[in-house]
Short mmCIF file of C-alpha atoms in Angstrom, two decimals:
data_model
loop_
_atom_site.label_atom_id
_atom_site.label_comp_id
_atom_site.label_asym_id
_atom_site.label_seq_id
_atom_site.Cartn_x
_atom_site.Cartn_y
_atom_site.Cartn_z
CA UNK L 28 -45.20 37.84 -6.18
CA UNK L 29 -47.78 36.46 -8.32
CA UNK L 30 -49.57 32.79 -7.02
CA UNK L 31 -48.01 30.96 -9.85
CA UNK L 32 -44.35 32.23 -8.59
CA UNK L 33 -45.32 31.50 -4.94
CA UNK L 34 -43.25 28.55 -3.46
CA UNK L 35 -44.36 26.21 -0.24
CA UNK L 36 -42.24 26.07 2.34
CA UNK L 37 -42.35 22.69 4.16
CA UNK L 38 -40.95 23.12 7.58
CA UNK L 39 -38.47 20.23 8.92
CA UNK L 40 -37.95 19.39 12.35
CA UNK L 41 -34.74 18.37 12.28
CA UNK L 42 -35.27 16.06 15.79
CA UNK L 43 -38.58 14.24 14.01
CA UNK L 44 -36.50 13.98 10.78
CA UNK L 45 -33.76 11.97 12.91
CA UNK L 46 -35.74 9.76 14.69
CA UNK L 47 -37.74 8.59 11.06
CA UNK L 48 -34.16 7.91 9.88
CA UNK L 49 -32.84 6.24 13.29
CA UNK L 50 -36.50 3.94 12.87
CA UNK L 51 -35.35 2.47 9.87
CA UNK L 52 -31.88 1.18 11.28
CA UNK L 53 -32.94 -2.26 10.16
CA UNK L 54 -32.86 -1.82 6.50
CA UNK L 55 -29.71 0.78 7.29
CA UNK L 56 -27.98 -2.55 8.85
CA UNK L 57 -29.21 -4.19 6.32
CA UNK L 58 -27.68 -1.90 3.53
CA UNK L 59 -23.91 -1.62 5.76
CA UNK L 60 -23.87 -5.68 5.48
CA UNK L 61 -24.85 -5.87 1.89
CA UNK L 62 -22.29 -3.05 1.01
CA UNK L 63 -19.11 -4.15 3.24
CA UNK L 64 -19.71 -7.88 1.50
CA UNK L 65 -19.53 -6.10 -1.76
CA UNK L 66 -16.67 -4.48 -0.56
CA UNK L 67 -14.93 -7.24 0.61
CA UNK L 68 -15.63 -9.79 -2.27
CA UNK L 69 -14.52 -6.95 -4.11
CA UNK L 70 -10.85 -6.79 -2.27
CA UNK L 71 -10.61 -10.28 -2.20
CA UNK L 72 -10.71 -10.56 -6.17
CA UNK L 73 -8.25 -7.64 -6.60
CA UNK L 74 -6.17 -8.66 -4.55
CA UNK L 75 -2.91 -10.34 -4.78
CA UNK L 76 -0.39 -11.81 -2.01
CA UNK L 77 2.90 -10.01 -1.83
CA UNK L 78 5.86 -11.62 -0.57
CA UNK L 79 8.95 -9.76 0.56
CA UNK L 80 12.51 -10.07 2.35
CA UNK L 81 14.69 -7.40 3.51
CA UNK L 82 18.32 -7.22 4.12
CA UNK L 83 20.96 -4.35 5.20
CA UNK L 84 24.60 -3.69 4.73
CA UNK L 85 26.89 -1.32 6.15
CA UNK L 86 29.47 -0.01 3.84
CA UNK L 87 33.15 0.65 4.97
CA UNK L 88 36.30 2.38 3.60
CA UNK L 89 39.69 0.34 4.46
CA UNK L 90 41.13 1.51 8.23
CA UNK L 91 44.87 2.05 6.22
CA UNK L 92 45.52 5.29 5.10
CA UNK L 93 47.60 4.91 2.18
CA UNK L 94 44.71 2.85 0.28
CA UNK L 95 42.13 5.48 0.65
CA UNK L 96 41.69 8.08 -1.79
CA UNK L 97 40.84 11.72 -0.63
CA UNK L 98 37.92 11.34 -3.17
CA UNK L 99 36.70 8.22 -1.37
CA UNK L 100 33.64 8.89 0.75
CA UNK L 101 31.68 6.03 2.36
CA UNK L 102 28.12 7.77 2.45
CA UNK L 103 28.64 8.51 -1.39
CA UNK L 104 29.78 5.06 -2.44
CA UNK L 105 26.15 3.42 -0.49
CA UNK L 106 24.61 5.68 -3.02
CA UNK L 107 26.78 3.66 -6.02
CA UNK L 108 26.08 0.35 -4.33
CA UNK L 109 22.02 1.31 -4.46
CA UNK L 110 22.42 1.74 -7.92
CA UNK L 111 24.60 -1.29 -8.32
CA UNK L 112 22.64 -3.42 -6.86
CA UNK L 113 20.00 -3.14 -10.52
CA UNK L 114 23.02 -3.13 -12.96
CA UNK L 115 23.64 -6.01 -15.03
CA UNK L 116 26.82 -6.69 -12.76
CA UNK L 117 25.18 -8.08 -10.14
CA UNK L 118 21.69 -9.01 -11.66
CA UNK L 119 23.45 -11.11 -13.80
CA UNK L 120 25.26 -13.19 -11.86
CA UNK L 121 21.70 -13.77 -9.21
CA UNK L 122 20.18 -14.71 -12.28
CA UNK L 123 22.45 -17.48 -12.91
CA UNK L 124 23.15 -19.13 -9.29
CA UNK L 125 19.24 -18.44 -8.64
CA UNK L 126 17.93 -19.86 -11.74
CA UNK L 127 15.41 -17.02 -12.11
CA UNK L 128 15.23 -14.59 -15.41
CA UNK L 129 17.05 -11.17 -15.23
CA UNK L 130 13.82 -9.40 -15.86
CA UNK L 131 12.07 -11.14 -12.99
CA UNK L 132 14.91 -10.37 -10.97
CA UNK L 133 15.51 -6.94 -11.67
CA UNK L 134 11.30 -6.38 -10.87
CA UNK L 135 11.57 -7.30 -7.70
CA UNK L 136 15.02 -6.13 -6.13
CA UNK L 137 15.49 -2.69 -5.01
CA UNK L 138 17.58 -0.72 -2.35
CA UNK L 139 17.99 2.60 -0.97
CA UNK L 140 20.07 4.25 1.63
CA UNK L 141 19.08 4.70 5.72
CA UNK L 142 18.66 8.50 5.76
CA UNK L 143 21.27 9.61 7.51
CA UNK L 144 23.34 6.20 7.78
CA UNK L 145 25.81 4.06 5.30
CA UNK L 146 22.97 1.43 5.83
CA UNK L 147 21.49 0.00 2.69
CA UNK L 148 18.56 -1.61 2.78
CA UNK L 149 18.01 -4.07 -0.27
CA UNK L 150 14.91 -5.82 -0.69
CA UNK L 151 13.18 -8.15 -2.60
CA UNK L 152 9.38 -8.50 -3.61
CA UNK L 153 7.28 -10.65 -5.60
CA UNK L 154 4.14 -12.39 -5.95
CA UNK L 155 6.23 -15.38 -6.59
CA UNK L 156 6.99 -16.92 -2.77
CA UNK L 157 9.60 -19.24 -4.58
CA UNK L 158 11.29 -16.72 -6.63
CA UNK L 159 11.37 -14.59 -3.57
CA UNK L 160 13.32 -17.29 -1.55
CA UNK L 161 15.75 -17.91 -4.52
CA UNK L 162 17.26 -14.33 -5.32
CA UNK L 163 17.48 -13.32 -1.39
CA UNK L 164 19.62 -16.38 -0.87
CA UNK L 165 21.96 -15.26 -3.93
CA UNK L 166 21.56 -11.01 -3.08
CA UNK L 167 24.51 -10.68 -0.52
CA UNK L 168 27.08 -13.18 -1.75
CA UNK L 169 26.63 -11.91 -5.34
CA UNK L 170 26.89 -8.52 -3.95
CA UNK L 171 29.95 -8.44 -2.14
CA UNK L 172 31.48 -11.11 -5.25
CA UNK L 173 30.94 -7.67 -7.17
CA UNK L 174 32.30 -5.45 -4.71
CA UNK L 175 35.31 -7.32 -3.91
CA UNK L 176 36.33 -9.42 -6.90
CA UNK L 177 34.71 -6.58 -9.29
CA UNK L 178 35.34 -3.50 -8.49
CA UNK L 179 38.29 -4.22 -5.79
CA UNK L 180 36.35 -1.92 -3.05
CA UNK L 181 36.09 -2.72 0.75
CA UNK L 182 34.36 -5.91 2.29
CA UNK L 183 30.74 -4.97 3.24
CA UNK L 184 29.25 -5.51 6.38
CA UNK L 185 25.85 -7.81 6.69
CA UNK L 186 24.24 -5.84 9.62
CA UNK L 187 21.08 -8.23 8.66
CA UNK L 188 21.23 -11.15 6.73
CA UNK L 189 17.50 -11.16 4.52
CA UNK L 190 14.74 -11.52 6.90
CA UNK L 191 12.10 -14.35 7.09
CA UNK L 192 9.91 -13.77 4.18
CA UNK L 193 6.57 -12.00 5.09
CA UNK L 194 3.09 -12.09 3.42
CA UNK L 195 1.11 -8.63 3.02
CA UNK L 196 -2.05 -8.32 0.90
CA UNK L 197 -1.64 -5.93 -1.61
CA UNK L 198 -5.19 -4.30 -1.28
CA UNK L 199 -6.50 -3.83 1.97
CA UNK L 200 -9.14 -6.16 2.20
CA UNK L 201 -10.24 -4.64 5.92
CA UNK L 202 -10.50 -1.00 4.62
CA UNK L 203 -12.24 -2.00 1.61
CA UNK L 204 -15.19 -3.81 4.14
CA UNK L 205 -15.44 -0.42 6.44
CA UNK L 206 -15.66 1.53 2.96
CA UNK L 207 -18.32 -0.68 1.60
CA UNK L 208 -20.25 -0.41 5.13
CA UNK L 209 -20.24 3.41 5.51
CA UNK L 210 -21.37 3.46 1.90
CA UNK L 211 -24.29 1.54 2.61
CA UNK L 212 -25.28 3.34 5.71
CA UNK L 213 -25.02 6.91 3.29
CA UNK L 214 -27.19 5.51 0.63
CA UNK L 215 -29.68 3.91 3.03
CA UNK L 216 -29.72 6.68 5.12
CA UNK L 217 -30.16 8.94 2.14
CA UNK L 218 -33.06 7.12 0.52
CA UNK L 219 -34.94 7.53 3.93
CA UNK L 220 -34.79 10.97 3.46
CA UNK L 221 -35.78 11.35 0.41
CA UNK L 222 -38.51 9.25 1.61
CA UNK L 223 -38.94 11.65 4.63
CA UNK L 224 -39.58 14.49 2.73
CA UNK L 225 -41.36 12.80 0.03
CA UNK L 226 -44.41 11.94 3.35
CA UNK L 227 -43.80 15.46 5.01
CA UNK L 228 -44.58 16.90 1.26
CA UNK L 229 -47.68 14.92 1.12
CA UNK L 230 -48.75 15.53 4.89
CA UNK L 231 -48.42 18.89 4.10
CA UNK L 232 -50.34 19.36 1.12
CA UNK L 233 -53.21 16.74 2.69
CA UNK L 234 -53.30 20.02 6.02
CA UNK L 235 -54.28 22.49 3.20
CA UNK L 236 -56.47 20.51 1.34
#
């Protein structure tokens, strides 16, 4: 190998290289607080408040024999009430007692079955605290209107009438902080090593001189 295709090895020592890093912890703090704020103003401008109320009902074939059909089956017929519970049927008729559009309504209702049960769960979320309020009031009574009056099916059961409405940020503002904070400490940490090397280069080359 020729001296022009010669390359200097610079040796690290991994424990010295640590303890330069570890001796700039102040501007490493430094760079976790300035990156978790960024972080967190961040969150705090994309996020919105989400409000939400849940509600379950058990559905029931009639006890007498004679007005069951062998085609009836209870756990199939929660599956048609889940998708009953978006037609215009029953949207419809919340929009009108509740006062709030069909589109708005039909955003922020949904259901699906308990795995495993004849439980439906139907809820309802919006940004809207007010609008949230007005179609959970109207969701069961419309409901079983439809089911009874409608359709002329069984009675449903309210296992839970809806639940008090709750408030859950839609992006976490918590994770975004932590995120921000270990990205500070890898770019801080990072530019001290560069910086590390950069003075071992030059300590090196000074030796030789």
């Amino acid at each position: 190998m020729s001296q022009k295709e010669r390359v200097d090895l610079i040796e690290v020592d991994l424990l010295d290289m640590c303890k330069y890093i570890l001796s700039k912890w102040v501007f490493i703090l430094i760079g976790m607080v300035v990156f978790a704020g960024a972080g967190f103003g961040y969150a705090k401008v994309k996020s919105v408040t989400e409000y939400s109320s849940k509600m379950e009902v058990y559905v029931t074939l009639p006890k007498t024999s004679n007005k069951v059909r062998s085609n009836d089956s209870a756990s199939e017929m929660a599956y048609d009430y889940v998708k009953l519970v978006k037609t215009d049927l029953v949207v419809n008729k919340i929009a009108k007692e509740s006062k709030v559009s069909k589109d708005d309504i039909k955003e922020a209702i949904s259901a699906e079955v308990i795995d495993g049960t004849r439980l439906i769960e139907i809820k309802v979320n919006s940004d809207n605290k007010k609008k949230v309020e007005k179609i959970s009031k109207e969701v069961l009574p419309v409901l079983q209107n439809v089911v009874q009056t409608t359709l002329g099916r069984n009675k449903l059961v309210v296992a839970n009438q809806p639940s008090k409405i709750e408030a859950e940020q839609n992006v976490s503002v918590k994770k975004y902080a932590v995120v921000g904070a270990v990205g500070g400490f890898v770019v801080v940490a990072g530019i001290s090593f560069i910086l590390y090397l950069v003075d071992l280069t030059t300590k090196t080359k000074e030796k030789k001189k």
